[in-house]
mmCIF file with all atom_site columns, C-alpha atoms in Angstrom:
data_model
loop_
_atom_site.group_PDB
_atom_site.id
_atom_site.type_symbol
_atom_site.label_atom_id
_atom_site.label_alt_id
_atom_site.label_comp_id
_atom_site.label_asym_id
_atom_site.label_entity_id
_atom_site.label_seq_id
_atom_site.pdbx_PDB_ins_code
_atom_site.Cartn_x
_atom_site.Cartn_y
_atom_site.Cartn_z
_atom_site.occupancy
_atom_site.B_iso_or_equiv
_atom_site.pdbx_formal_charge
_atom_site.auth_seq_id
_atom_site.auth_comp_id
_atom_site.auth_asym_id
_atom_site.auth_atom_id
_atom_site.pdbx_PDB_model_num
ATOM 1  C CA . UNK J 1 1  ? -3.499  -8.383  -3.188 1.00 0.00 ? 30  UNK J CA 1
ATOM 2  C CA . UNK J 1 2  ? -2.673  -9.324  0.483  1.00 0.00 ? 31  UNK J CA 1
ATOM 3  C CA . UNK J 1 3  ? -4.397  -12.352 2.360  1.00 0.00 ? 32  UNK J CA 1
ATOM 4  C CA . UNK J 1 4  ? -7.053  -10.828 5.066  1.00 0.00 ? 33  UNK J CA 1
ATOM 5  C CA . UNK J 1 5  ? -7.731  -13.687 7.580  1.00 0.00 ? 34  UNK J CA 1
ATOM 6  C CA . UNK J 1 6  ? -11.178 -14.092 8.279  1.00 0.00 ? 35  UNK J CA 1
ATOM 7  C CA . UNK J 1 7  ? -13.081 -16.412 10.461 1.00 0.00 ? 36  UNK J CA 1
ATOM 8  C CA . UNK J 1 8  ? -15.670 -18.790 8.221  1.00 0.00 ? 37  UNK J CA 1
ATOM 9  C CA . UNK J 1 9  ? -16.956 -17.454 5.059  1.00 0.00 ? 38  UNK J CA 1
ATOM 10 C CA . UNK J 1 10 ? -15.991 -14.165 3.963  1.00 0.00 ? 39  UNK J CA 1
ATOM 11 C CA . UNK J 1 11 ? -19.099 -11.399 4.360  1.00 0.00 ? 40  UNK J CA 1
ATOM 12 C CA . UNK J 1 12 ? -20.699 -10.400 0.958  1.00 0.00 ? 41  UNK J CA 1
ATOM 13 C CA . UNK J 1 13 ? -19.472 -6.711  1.341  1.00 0.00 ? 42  UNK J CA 1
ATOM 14 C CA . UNK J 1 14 ? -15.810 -8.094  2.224  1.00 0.00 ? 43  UNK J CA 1
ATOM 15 C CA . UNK J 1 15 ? -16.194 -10.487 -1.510 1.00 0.00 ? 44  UNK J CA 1
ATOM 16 C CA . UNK J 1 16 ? -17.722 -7.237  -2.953 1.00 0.00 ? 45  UNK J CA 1
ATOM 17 C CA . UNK J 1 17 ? -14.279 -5.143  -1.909 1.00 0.00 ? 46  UNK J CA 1
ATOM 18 C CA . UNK J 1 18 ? -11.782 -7.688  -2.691 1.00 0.00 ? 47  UNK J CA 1
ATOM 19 C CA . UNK J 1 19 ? -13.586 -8.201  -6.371 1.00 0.00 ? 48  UNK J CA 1
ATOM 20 C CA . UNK J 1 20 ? -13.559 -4.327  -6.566 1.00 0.00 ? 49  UNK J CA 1
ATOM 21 C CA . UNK J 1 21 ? -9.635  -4.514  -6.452 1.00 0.00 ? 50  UNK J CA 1
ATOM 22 C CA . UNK J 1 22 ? -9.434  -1.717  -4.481 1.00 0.00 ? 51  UNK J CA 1
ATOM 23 C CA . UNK J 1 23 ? -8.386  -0.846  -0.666 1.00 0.00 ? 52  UNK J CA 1
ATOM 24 C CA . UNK J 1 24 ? -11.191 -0.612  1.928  1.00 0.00 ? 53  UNK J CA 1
ATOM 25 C CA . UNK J 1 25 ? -10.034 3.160   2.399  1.00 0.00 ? 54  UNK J CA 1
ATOM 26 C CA . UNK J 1 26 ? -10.320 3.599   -0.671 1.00 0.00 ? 55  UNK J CA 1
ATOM 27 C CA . UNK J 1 27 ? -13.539 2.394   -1.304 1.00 0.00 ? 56  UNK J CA 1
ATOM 28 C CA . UNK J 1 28 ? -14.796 3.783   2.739  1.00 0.00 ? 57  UNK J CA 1
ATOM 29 C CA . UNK J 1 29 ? -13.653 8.004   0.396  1.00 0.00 ? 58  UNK J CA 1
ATOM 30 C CA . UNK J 1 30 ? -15.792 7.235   -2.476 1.00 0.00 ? 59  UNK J CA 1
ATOM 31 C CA . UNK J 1 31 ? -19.287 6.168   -0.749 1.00 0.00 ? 60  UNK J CA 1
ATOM 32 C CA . UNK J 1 32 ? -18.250 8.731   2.443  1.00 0.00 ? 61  UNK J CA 1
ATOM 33 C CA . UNK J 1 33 ? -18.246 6.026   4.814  1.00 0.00 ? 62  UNK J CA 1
ATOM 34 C CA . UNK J 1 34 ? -15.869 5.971   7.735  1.00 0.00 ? 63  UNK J CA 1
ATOM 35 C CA . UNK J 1 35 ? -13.525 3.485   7.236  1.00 0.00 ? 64  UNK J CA 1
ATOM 36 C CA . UNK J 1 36 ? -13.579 2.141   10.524 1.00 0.00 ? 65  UNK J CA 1
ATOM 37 C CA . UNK J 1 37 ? -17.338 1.609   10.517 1.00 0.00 ? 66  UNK J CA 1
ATOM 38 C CA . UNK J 1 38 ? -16.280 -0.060  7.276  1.00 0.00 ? 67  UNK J CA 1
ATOM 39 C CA . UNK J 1 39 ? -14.150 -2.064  8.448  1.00 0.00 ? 68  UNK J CA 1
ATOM 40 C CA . UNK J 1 40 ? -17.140 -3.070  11.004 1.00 0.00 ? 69  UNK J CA 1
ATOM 41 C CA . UNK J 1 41 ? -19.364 -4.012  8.130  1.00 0.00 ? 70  UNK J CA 1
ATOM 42 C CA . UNK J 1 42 ? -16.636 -6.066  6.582  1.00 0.00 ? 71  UNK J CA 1
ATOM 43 C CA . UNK J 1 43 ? -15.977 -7.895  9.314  1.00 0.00 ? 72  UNK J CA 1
ATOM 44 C CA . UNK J 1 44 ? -20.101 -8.403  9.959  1.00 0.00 ? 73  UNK J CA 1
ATOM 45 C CA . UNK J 1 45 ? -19.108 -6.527  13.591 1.00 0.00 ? 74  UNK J CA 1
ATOM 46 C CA . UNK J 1 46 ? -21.842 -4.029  12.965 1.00 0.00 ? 75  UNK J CA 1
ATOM 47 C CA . UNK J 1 47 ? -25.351 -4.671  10.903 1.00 0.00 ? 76  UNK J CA 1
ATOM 48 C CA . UNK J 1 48 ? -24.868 -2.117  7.943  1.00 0.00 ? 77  UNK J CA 1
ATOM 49 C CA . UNK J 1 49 ? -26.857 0.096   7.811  1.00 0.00 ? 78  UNK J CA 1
ATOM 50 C CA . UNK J 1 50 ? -29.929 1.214   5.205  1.00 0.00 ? 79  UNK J CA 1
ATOM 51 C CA . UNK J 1 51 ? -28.420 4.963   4.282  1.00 0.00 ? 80  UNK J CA 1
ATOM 52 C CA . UNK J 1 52 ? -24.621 3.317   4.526  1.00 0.00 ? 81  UNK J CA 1
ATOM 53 C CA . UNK J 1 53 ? -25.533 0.256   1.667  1.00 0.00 ? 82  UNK J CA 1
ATOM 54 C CA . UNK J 1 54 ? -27.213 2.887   -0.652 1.00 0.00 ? 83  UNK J CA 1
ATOM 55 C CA . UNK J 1 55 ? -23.816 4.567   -0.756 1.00 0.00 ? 84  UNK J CA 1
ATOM 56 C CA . UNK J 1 56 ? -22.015 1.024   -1.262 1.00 0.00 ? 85  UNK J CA 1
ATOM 57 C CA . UNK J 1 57 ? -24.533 0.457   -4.151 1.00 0.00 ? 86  UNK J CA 1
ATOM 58 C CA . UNK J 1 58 ? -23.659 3.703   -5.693 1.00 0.00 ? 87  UNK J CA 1
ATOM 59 C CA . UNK J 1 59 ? -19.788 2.607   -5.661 1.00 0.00 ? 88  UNK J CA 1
ATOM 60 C CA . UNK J 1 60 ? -20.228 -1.191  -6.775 1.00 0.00 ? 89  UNK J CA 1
ATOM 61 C CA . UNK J 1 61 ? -23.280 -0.389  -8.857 1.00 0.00 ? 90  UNK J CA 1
ATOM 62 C CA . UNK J 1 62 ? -25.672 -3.499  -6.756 1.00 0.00 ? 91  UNK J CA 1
ATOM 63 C CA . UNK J 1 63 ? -29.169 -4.112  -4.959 1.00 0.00 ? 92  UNK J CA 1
ATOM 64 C CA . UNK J 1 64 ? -28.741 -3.130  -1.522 1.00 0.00 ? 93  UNK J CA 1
ATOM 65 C CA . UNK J 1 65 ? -29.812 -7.192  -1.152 1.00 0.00 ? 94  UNK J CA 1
ATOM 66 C CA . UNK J 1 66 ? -26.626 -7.708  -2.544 1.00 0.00 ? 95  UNK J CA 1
ATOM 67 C CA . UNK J 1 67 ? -24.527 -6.749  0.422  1.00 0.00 ? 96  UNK J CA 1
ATOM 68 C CA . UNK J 1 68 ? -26.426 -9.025  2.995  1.00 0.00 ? 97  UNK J CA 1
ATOM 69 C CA . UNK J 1 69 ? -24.827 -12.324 3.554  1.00 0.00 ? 98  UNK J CA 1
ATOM 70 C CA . UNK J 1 70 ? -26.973 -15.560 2.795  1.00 0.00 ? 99  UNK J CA 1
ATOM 71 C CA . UNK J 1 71 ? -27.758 -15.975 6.398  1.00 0.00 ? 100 UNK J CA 1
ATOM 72 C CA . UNK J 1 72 ? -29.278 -12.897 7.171  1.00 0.00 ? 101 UNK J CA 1
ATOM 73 C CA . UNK J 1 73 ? -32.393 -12.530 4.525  1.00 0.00 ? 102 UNK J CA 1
#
């Protein structure tokens, strides 16, 4: 799996993706997400929002809560 540099901690959705095993496109087709606003997400560049982490919950099979980094609850 290749090394993504990342500034600090890695986001919870970003963990979620690289557990998952599979690409960020990948995983931006099956919840019909556009993987650049994904890639936003990942990279906590954008606040995700409440529609978008329904469909990430329906992929990874989580709590919306699960995709919010310690820091923001």
């Amino acid at each position: 799996m290749p090394v993504i540099a990342t500034r600090g901690r890695p986001s919870a959705l970003r963990q979620m993706i690289a557990k998952s095993g599979a690409p960020m496109y990948f995983v931006a087709g099956l919840s019909g997400i556009d993987p650049s606003t994904l890639s936003k997400y990942a990279n906590r560049r954008l606040p995700i929002r409440h529609h978008h982490m329904l469909a990430l919950c329906g992929v990874f099979d989580c709590e919306p809560e699960d995709l919010l980094d310690g820091d923001e609850e």
